[in-house]
mmCIF file of N, CA and C in Angstrom:
data_model
loop_
_atom_site.group_PDB
_atom_site.id
_atom_site.type_symbol
_atom_site.label_atom_id
_atom_site.label_comp_id
_atom_site.label_asym_id
_atom_site.label_seq_id
_atom_site.Cartn_x
_atom_site.Cartn_y
_atom_site.Cartn_z
ATOM 1 N N UNK A 2 104.461 77.715 43.725
ATOM 2 C CA UNK A 2 104.403 78.536 44.934
ATOM 3 C C UNK A 2 103.329 77.967 45.863
ATOM 4 N N UNK A 3 103.701 77.826 47.114
ATOM 5 C CA UNK A 3 102.737 77.380 48.114
ATOM 6 C C UNK A 3 102.447 78.525 49.066
ATOM 7 N N UNK A 4 101.171 78.669 49.404
ATOM 8 C CA UNK A 4 100.730 79.696 50.339
ATOM 9 C C UNK A 4 100.158 79.018 51.575
ATOM 10 N N UNK A 5 100.548 79.486 52.747
ATOM 11 C CA UNK A 5 100.063 78.904 53.993
ATOM 12 C C UNK A 5 99.538 80.015 54.887
ATOM 13 N N UNK A 6 98.237 79.966 55.164
ATOM 14 C CA UNK A 6 97.611 80.966 56.022
ATOM 15 C C UNK A 6 97.589 80.486 57.468
ATOM 16 N N UNK A 7 97.579 81.431 58.377
ATOM 17 C CA UNK A 7 97.430 81.133 59.797
ATOM 18 C C UNK A 7 96.848 82.355 60.485
ATOM 19 N N UNK A 8 96.420 82.160 61.722
ATOM 20 C CA UNK A 8 95.958 83.286 62.523
ATOM 21 C C UNK A 8 94.456 83.402 62.686
ATOM 22 N N UNK A 9 93.690 82.539 62.034
ATOM 23 C CA UNK A 9 92.248 82.591 62.208
ATOM 24 C C UNK A 9 91.840 82.131 63.585
ATOM 25 N N UNK A 10 90.557 82.293 63.881
ATOM 26 C CA UNK A 10 90.048 81.863 65.168
ATOM 27 C C UNK A 10 88.676 82.425 65.426
ATOM 28 N N UNK A 11 88.245 82.320 66.663
ATOM 29 C CA UNK A 11 86.926 82.815 67.080
ATOM 30 C C UNK A 11 87.115 83.958 68.060
ATOM 31 N N UNK A 12 86.428 85.057 67.776
ATOM 32 C CA UNK A 12 86.506 86.220 68.649
ATOM 33 C C UNK A 12 85.126 86.823 68.807
ATOM 34 N N UNK A 13 84.968 87.655 69.808
ATOM 35 C CA UNK A 13 83.727 88.405 69.972
ATOM 36 C C UNK A 13 83.789 89.680 69.137
ATOM 37 N N UNK A 14 82.628 90.202 68.836
ATOM 38 C CA UNK A 14 82.553 91.456 68.089
ATOM 39 C C UNK A 14 83.358 92.540 68.805
ATOM 40 N N UNK A 15 84.099 93.307 68.013
ATOM 41 C CA UNK A 15 84.965 94.331 68.571
ATOM 42 C C UNK A 15 86.386 93.872 68.783
ATOM 43 N N UNK A 16 86.618 92.569 68.685
ATOM 44 C CA UNK A 16 87.944 92.017 68.888
ATOM 45 C C UNK A 16 88.829 92.139 67.661
ATOM 46 N N UNK A 17 90.044 91.616 67.789
ATOM 47 C CA UNK A 17 91.041 91.705 66.720
ATOM 48 C C UNK A 17 91.687 90.355 66.463
ATOM 49 N N UNK A 18 92.120 90.179 65.228
ATOM 50 C CA UNK A 18 92.914 89.021 64.835
ATOM 51 C C UNK A 18 93.932 89.486 63.798
ATOM 52 N N UNK A 19 95.044 88.775 63.717
ATOM 53 C CA UNK A 19 96.007 89.044 62.655
ATOM 54 C C UNK A 19 96.236 87.766 61.866
ATOM 55 N N UNK A 20 95.939 87.842 60.603
ATOM 56 C CA UNK A 20 96.175 86.716 59.707
ATOM 57 C C UNK A 20 97.553 86.853 59.065
ATOM 58 N N UNK A 21 98.176 85.716 58.838
ATOM 59 C CA UNK A 21 99.460 85.689 58.145
ATOM 60 C C UNK A 21 99.374 84.728 56.972
ATOM 61 N N UNK A 22 100.108 85.043 55.934
ATOM 62 C CA UNK A 22 100.200 84.170 54.769
ATOM 63 C C UNK A 22 101.659 84.126 54.353
ATOM 64 N N UNK A 23 102.242 82.960 54.457
ATOM 65 C CA UNK A 23 103.646 82.783 54.095
ATOM 66 C C UNK A 23 103.731 82.043 52.771
ATOM 67 N N UNK A 24 104.543 82.568 51.863
ATOM 68 C CA UNK A 24 104.691 81.904 50.572
ATOM 69 C C UNK A 24 106.077 81.277 50.444
ATOM 70 N N UNK A 25 106.119 80.182 49.741
ATOM 71 C CA UNK A 25 107.354 79.427 49.596
ATOM 72 C C UNK A 25 107.336 78.670 48.271
ATOM 73 N N UNK A 26 108.461 78.054 47.957
ATOM 74 C CA UNK A 26 108.560 77.275 46.740
ATOM 75 C C UNK A 26 109.636 77.803 45.824
ATOM 76 N N UNK A 27 109.927 77.048 44.811
ATOM 77 C CA UNK A 27 111.014 77.394 43.903
ATOM 78 C C UNK A 27 110.729 78.682 43.137
ATOM 79 N N UNK A 28 109.455 79.026 42.983
ATOM 80 C CA UNK A 28 109.092 80.247 42.267
ATOM 81 C C UNK A 28 108.687 81.373 43.209
ATOM 82 N N UNK A 29 109.069 81.265 44.462
ATOM 83 C CA UNK A 29 108.635 82.260 45.454
ATOM 84 C C UNK A 29 109.048 83.676 45.083
ATOM 85 N N UNK A 30 110.180 83.818 44.455
ATOM 86 C CA UNK A 30 110.668 85.154 44.085
ATOM 87 C C UNK A 30 109.825 85.794 42.982
ATOM 88 N N UNK A 31 108.979 85.011 42.352
ATOM 89 C CA UNK A 31 108.160 85.546 41.263
ATOM 90 C C UNK A 31 106.848 86.145 41.750
ATOM 91 N N UNK A 32 106.553 85.969 43.043
ATOM 92 C CA UNK A 32 105.278 86.476 43.582
ATOM 93 C C UNK A 32 105.232 87.991 43.474
ATOM 94 N N UNK A 33 104.140 88.493 42.942
ATOM 95 C CA UNK A 33 104.015 89.932 42.734
ATOM 96 C C UNK A 33 102.827 90.465 43.534
ATOM 97 N N UNK A 34 101.687 90.665 42.917
ATOM 98 C CA UNK A 34 100.514 91.155 43.637
ATOM 99 C C UNK A 34 99.954 90.067 44.545
ATOM 100 N N UNK A 35 99.424 90.501 45.675
ATOM 101 C CA UNK A 35 98.838 89.560 46.627
ATOM 102 C C UNK A 35 97.570 90.161 47.214
ATOM 103 N N UNK A 36 96.756 89.286 47.786
ATOM 104 C CA UNK A 36 95.528 89.781 48.378
ATOM 105 C C UNK A 36 94.896 88.777 49.309
ATOM 106 N N UNK A 37 93.929 89.256 50.047
ATOM 107 C CA UNK A 37 93.111 88.411 50.925
ATOM 108 C C UNK A 37 91.680 88.420 50.403
ATOM 109 N N UNK A 38 91.100 87.239 50.354
ATOM 110 C CA UNK A 38 89.713 87.060 49.966
ATOM 111 C C UNK A 38 88.942 86.490 51.157
ATOM 112 N N UNK A 39 87.684 86.804 51.201
ATOM 113 C CA UNK A 39 86.810 86.276 52.251
ATOM 114 C C UNK A 39 85.625 85.574 51.597
ATOM 115 N N UNK A 40 85.308 84.415 52.142
ATOM 116 C CA UNK A 40 84.155 83.674 51.647
ATOM 117 C C UNK A 40 83.268 83.282 52.809
ATOM 118 N N UNK A 41 82.096 83.890 52.876
ATOM 119 C CA UNK A 41 81.113 83.536 53.890
ATOM 120 C C UNK A 41 80.332 82.317 53.405
ATOM 121 N N UNK A 42 79.687 81.596 54.313
ATOM 122 C CA UNK A 42 78.922 80.402 53.916
ATOM 123 C C UNK A 42 77.908 80.729 52.838
ATOM 124 N N UNK A 43 77.885 79.926 51.806
ATOM 125 C CA UNK A 43 76.941 80.028 50.695
ATOM 126 C C UNK A 43 77.104 81.289 49.862
ATOM 127 N N UNK A 44 78.212 81.981 50.010
ATOM 128 C CA UNK A 44 78.455 83.182 49.219
ATOM 129 C C UNK A 44 79.739 83.020 48.414
ATOM 130 N N UNK A 45 79.932 83.917 47.455
ATOM 131 C CA UNK A 45 81.129 83.847 46.637
ATOM 132 C C UNK A 45 82.338 84.368 47.413
ATOM 133 N N UNK A 46 83.493 84.074 46.879
ATOM 134 C CA UNK A 46 84.734 84.528 47.473
ATOM 135 C C UNK A 46 85.017 85.944 46.963
ATOM 136 N N UNK A 47 85.150 86.889 47.890
ATOM 137 C CA UNK A 47 85.318 88.293 47.526
ATOM 138 C C UNK A 47 86.686 88.806 47.961
ATOM 139 N N UNK A 48 87.280 89.632 47.121
ATOM 140 C CA UNK A 48 88.532 90.292 47.448
ATOM 141 C C UNK A 48 88.271 91.406 48.447
ATOM 142 N N UNK A 49 88.994 91.395 49.568
ATOM 143 C CA UNK A 49 88.783 92.431 50.572
ATOM 144 C C UNK A 49 89.990 93.340 50.752
ATOM 145 N N UNK A 50 91.160 92.894 50.375
ATOM 146 C CA UNK A 50 92.355 93.730 50.488
ATOM 147 C C UNK A 50 93.400 93.213 49.519
ATOM 148 N N UNK A 51 94.090 94.149 48.871
ATOM 149 C CA UNK A 51 95.087 93.755 47.880
ATOM 150 C C UNK A 51 96.273 94.703 47.922
ATOM 151 N N UNK A 52 97.439 94.142 47.584
ATOM 152 C CA UNK A 52 98.665 94.938 47.544
ATOM 153 C C UNK A 52 99.424 94.598 46.277
ATOM 154 N N UNK A 53 99.908 95.636 45.584
ATOM 155 C CA UNK A 53 100.679 95.389 44.379
ATOM 156 C C UNK A 53 102.105 95.015 44.753
ATOM 157 N N UNK A 54 102.805 94.427 43.795
ATOM 158 C CA UNK A 54 104.145 93.953 44.102
ATOM 159 C C UNK A 54 105.199 95.037 44.069
ATOM 160 N N UNK A 55 105.167 95.864 43.062
ATOM 161 C CA UNK A 55 106.233 96.848 42.872
ATOM 162 C C UNK A 55 106.021 98.108 43.683
ATOM 163 N N UNK A 56 104.872 98.735 43.529
ATOM 164 C CA UNK A 56 104.650 100.029 44.177
ATOM 165 C C UNK A 56 104.180 99.902 45.613
ATOM 166 N N UNK A 57 103.672 98.729 45.975
ATOM 167 C CA UNK A 57 103.112 98.561 47.309
ATOM 168 C C UNK A 57 101.769 99.237 47.475
ATOM 169 N N UNK A 58 101.141 99.587 46.358
ATOM 170 C CA UNK A 58 99.813 100.203 46.406
ATOM 171 C C UNK A 58 98.830 99.240 47.032
ATOM 172 N N UNK A 59 98.007 99.744 47.960
ATOM 173 C CA UNK A 59 97.068 98.916 48.712
ATOM 174 C C UNK A 59 95.653 99.427 48.488
ATOM 175 N N UNK A 60 94.733 98.508 48.374
ATOM 176 C CA UNK A 60 93.325 98.881 48.267
ATOM 177 C C UNK A 60 92.489 97.953 49.129
ATOM 178 N N UNK A 61 91.384 98.505 49.642
ATOM 179 C CA UNK A 61 90.503 97.760 50.520
ATOM 180 C C UNK A 61 89.080 97.794 49.999
ATOM 181 N N UNK A 62 88.365 96.726 50.280
ATOM 182 C CA UNK A 62 86.937 96.703 50.022
ATOM 183 C C UNK A 62 86.267 97.612 51.049
ATOM 184 N N UNK A 63 85.181 98.254 50.664
ATOM 185 C CA UNK A 63 84.585 99.288 51.503
ATOM 186 C C UNK A 63 84.249 98.814 52.918
ATOM 187 N N UNK A 64 83.789 97.600 53.071
ATOM 188 C CA UNK A 64 83.331 97.152 54.383
ATOM 189 C C UNK A 64 84.472 96.966 55.381
ATOM 190 N N UNK A 65 85.713 96.877 54.902
ATOM 191 C CA UNK A 65 86.832 96.657 55.821
ATOM 192 C C UNK A 65 87.755 97.870 55.911
ATOM 193 N N UNK A 66 87.565 98.822 55.008
ATOM 194 C CA UNK A 66 88.448 99.995 55.011
ATOM 195 C C UNK A 66 88.315 100.721 56.343
ATOM 196 N N UNK A 67 89.450 101.066 56.940
ATOM 197 C CA UNK A 67 89.451 101.738 58.233
ATOM 198 C C UNK A 67 89.506 100.783 59.414
ATOM 199 N N UNK A 68 89.257 99.507 59.180
ATOM 200 C CA UNK A 68 89.317 98.511 60.262
ATOM 201 C C UNK A 68 90.430 97.487 60.033
ATOM 202 N N UNK A 69 90.690 97.163 58.797
ATOM 203 C CA UNK A 69 91.711 96.163 58.459
ATOM 204 C C UNK A 69 92.943 96.868 57.908
ATOM 205 N N UNK A 70 94.099 96.290 58.203
ATOM 206 C CA UNK A 70 95.363 96.830 57.697
ATOM 207 C C UNK A 70 96.155 95.720 57.030
ATOM 208 N N UNK A 71 96.460 95.931 55.778
ATOM 209 C CA UNK A 71 97.233 94.958 54.998
ATOM 210 C C UNK A 71 98.692 95.388 54.962
ATOM 211 N N UNK A 72 99.579 94.428 55.160
ATOM 212 C CA UNK A 72 101.003 94.740 55.066
ATOM 213 C C UNK A 72 101.747 93.523 54.538
ATOM 214 N N UNK A 73 102.977 93.771 54.146
ATOM 215 C CA UNK A 73 103.755 92.716 53.497
ATOM 216 C C UNK A 73 105.210 92.848 53.896
ATOM 217 N N UNK A 74 105.823 91.749 54.262
ATOM 218 C CA UNK A 74 107.237 91.720 54.602
ATOM 219 C C UNK A 74 107.917 90.765 53.635
ATOM 220 N N UNK A 75 108.513 91.313 52.600
ATOM 221 C CA UNK A 75 109.143 90.466 51.588
ATOM 222 C C UNK A 75 110.365 89.723 52.117
ATOM 223 N N UNK A 76 110.998 90.264 53.155
ATOM 224 C CA UNK A 76 112.163 89.581 53.714
ATOM 225 C C UNK A 76 111.766 88.289 54.413
ATOM 226 N N UNK A 77 110.497 88.215 54.816
ATOM 227 C CA UNK A 77 109.989 87.011 55.480
ATOM 228 C C UNK A 77 109.006 86.250 54.596
ATOM 229 N N UNK A 78 108.826 86.724 53.372
ATOM 230 C CA UNK A 78 107.839 86.105 52.464
ATOM 231 C C UNK A 78 106.484 85.960 53.144
ATOM 232 N N UNK A 79 106.054 87.014 53.802
ATOM 233 C CA UNK A 79 104.812 86.935 54.566
ATOM 234 C C UNK A 79 103.927 88.145 54.308
ATOM 235 N N UNK A 80 102.665 87.861 54.121
ATOM 236 C CA UNK A 80 101.611 88.866 53.976
ATOM 237 C C UNK A 80 100.770 88.833 55.241
ATOM 238 N N UNK A 81 100.403 90.016 55.736
ATOM 239 C CA UNK A 81 99.627 90.108 56.962
ATOM 240 C C UNK A 81 98.308 90.828 56.713
ATOM 241 N N UNK A 82 97.318 90.475 57.526
ATOM 242 C CA UNK A 82 96.077 91.227 57.546
ATOM 243 C C UNK A 82 95.692 91.426 59.006
ATOM 244 N N UNK A 83 95.882 92.642 59.486
ATOM 245 C CA UNK A 83 95.471 92.990 60.840
ATOM 246 C C UNK A 83 94.000 93.381 60.785
ATOM 247 N N UNK A 84 93.186 92.676 61.526
ATOM 248 C CA UNK A 84 91.740 92.902 61.506
ATOM 249 C C UNK A 84 91.300 93.410 62.871
ATOM 250 N N UNK A 85 90.813 94.631 62.897
ATOM 251 C CA UNK A 85 90.377 95.265 64.129
ATOM 252 C C UNK A 85 88.883 95.529 64.100
ATOM 253 N N UNK A 86 88.329 95.713 65.289
ATOM 254 C CA UNK A 86 86.895 96.013 65.403
ATOM 255 C C UNK A 86 86.068 95.034 64.560
ATOM 256 N N UNK A 87 86.320 93.772 64.763
ATOM 257 C CA UNK A 87 85.656 92.755 63.962
ATOM 258 C C UNK A 87 84.156 92.735 64.220
ATOM 259 N N UNK A 88 83.423 92.404 63.176
ATOM 260 C CA UNK A 88 81.969 92.352 63.219
ATOM 261 C C UNK A 88 81.499 90.946 62.859
ATOM 262 N N UNK A 89 80.311 90.554 63.279
ATOM 263 C CA UNK A 89 79.805 89.223 62.909
ATOM 264 C C UNK A 89 79.790 89.000 61.405
ATOM 265 N N UNK A 90 79.564 90.048 60.629
ATOM 266 C CA UNK A 90 79.534 89.888 59.176
ATOM 267 C C UNK A 90 80.930 89.687 58.579
ATOM 268 N N UNK A 91 81.978 89.766 59.392
ATOM 269 C CA UNK A 91 83.322 89.433 58.925
ATOM 270 C C UNK A 91 83.580 87.927 58.965
ATOM 271 N N UNK A 92 82.646 87.200 59.545
ATOM 272 C CA UNK A 92 82.792 85.751 59.634
ATOM 273 C C UNK A 92 82.916 85.130 58.251
ATOM 274 N N UNK A 93 83.868 84.219 58.129
ATOM 275 C CA UNK A 93 84.065 83.537 56.859
ATOM 276 C C UNK A 93 85.409 82.862 56.816
ATOM 277 N N UNK A 94 85.688 82.247 55.702
ATOM 278 C CA UNK A 94 86.998 81.637 55.497
ATOM 279 C C UNK A 94 87.824 82.627 54.687
ATOM 280 N N UNK A 95 89.018 82.894 55.157
ATOM 281 C CA UNK A 95 89.893 83.887 54.540
ATOM 282 C C UNK A 95 90.995 83.177 53.773
ATOM 283 N N UNK A 96 91.128 83.570 52.514
ATOM 284 C CA UNK A 96 92.087 82.944 51.620
ATOM 285 C C UNK A 96 93.141 83.951 51.171
ATOM 286 N N UNK A 97 94.368 83.505 51.148
ATOM 287 C CA UNK A 97 95.472 84.284 50.605
ATOM 288 C C UNK A 97 95.615 83.961 49.123
ATOM 289 N N UNK A 98 95.887 84.989 48.344
ATOM 290 C CA UNK A 98 96.012 84.838 46.896
ATOM 291 C C UNK A 98 97.278 85.539 46.431
ATOM 292 N N UNK A 99 97.950 84.957 45.467
ATOM 293 C CA UNK A 99 99.149 85.577 44.895
ATOM 294 C C UNK A 99 99.150 85.408 43.389
ATOM 295 N N UNK A 100 99.681 86.401 42.714
ATOM 296 C CA UNK A 100 99.844 86.361 41.259
ATOM 297 C C UNK A 100 101.307 86.627 40.974
ATOM 298 N N UNK A 101 101.844 85.893 40.034
ATOM 299 C CA UNK A 101 103.271 86.083 39.777
ATOM 300 C C UNK A 101 103.515 87.281 38.859
ATOM 301 N N UNK A 102 104.770 87.597 38.668
ATOM 302 C CA UNK A 102 105.141 88.806 37.937
ATOM 303 C C UNK A 102 104.777 88.744 36.459
ATOM 304 N N UNK A 103 104.530 87.576 35.937
ATOM 305 C CA UNK A 103 104.107 87.459 34.543
ATOM 306 C C UNK A 103 102.592 87.577 34.418
ATOM 307 N N UNK A 104 101.905 87.546 35.548
ATOM 308 C CA UNK A 104 100.440 87.538 35.596
ATOM 309 C C UNK A 104 99.846 86.307 34.937
ATOM 310 N N UNK A 105 100.666 85.304 34.728
ATOM 311 C CA UNK A 105 100.203 84.083 34.100
ATOM 312 C C UNK A 105 99.805 83.013 35.105
ATOM 313 N N UNK A 106 100.307 83.148 36.317
ATOM 314 C CA UNK A 106 100.061 82.115 37.319
ATOM 315 C C UNK A 106 99.451 82.732 38.569
ATOM 316 N N UNK A 107 98.468 82.023 39.113
ATOM 317 C CA UNK A 107 97.757 82.466 40.308
ATOM 318 C C UNK A 107 97.780 81.337 41.321
ATOM 319 N N UNK A 108 97.941 81.717 42.579
ATOM 320 C CA UNK A 108 98.085 80.722 43.630
ATOM 321 C C UNK A 108 97.118 81.031 44.768
ATOM 322 N N UNK A 109 96.668 79.961 45.418
ATOM 323 C CA UNK A 109 95.745 80.089 46.544
ATOM 324 C C UNK A 109 96.238 79.255 47.718
ATOM 325 N N UNK A 110 95.959 79.765 48.921
ATOM 326 C CA UNK A 110 96.167 78.968 50.110
ATOM 327 C C UNK A 110 94.913 78.164 50.417
ATOM 328 N N UNK A 111 94.973 77.406 51.488
ATOM 329 C CA UNK A 111 93.845 76.564 51.889
ATOM 330 C C UNK A 111 92.796 77.337 52.677
ATOM 331 N N UNK A 112 93.163 78.490 53.156
ATOM 332 C CA UNK A 112 92.219 79.305 53.906
ATOM 333 C C UNK A 112 92.317 79.105 55.397
ATOM 334 N N UNK A 113 91.871 80.121 56.116
ATOM 335 C CA UNK A 113 91.812 80.046 57.573
ATOM 336 C C UNK A 113 90.468 80.629 58.016
ATOM 337 N N UNK A 114 89.831 79.968 58.968
ATOM 338 C CA UNK A 114 88.478 80.344 59.375
ATOM 339 C C UNK A 114 88.501 81.442 60.420
ATOM 340 N N UNK A 115 87.642 82.427 60.215
ATOM 341 C CA UNK A 115 87.433 83.504 61.178
ATOM 342 C C UNK A 115 85.951 83.511 61.550
ATOM 343 N N UNK A 116 85.685 83.450 62.831
ATOM 344 C CA UNK A 116 84.311 83.472 63.316
ATOM 345 C C UNK A 116 84.182 84.579 64.350
ATOM 346 N N UNK A 117 83.238 85.482 64.108
ATOM 347 C CA UNK A 117 83.015 86.614 65.004
ATOM 348 C C UNK A 117 81.617 86.489 65.582
ATOM 349 N N UNK A 118 81.532 86.413 66.879
ATOM 350 C CA UNK A 118 80.242 86.278 67.545
ATOM 351 C C UNK A 118 79.778 87.629 68.083
ATOM 352 N N UNK A 119 78.476 87.772 68.131
ATOM 353 C CA UNK A 119 77.914 89.053 68.599
ATOM 354 C C UNK A 119 77.714 89.045 70.103
#
């Protein structure tokens, strides 16, 4: 499975961006849970939003809850992250992650950079 992120960029504080992650490959139908991770410079990669495959249950990290909206369109093999009211501390590289239905395989995209200026 290949994951391709897009939609990053530079915005001022208070602005919005929408990230997309499209998955493809011969095992694309096996993709189950998915999520977005954020990695700021010199910090670890943290999960900020996740969606389960079957129930569509969504969870957010506290710092983004109420500002970010995660959604998924299985007909387009695309995961979205709508980011509103962005803050400078949201700056980082955002990575798409997927786990297959067996939970045996995990996939990562290359990431897309988000920079928020004050």
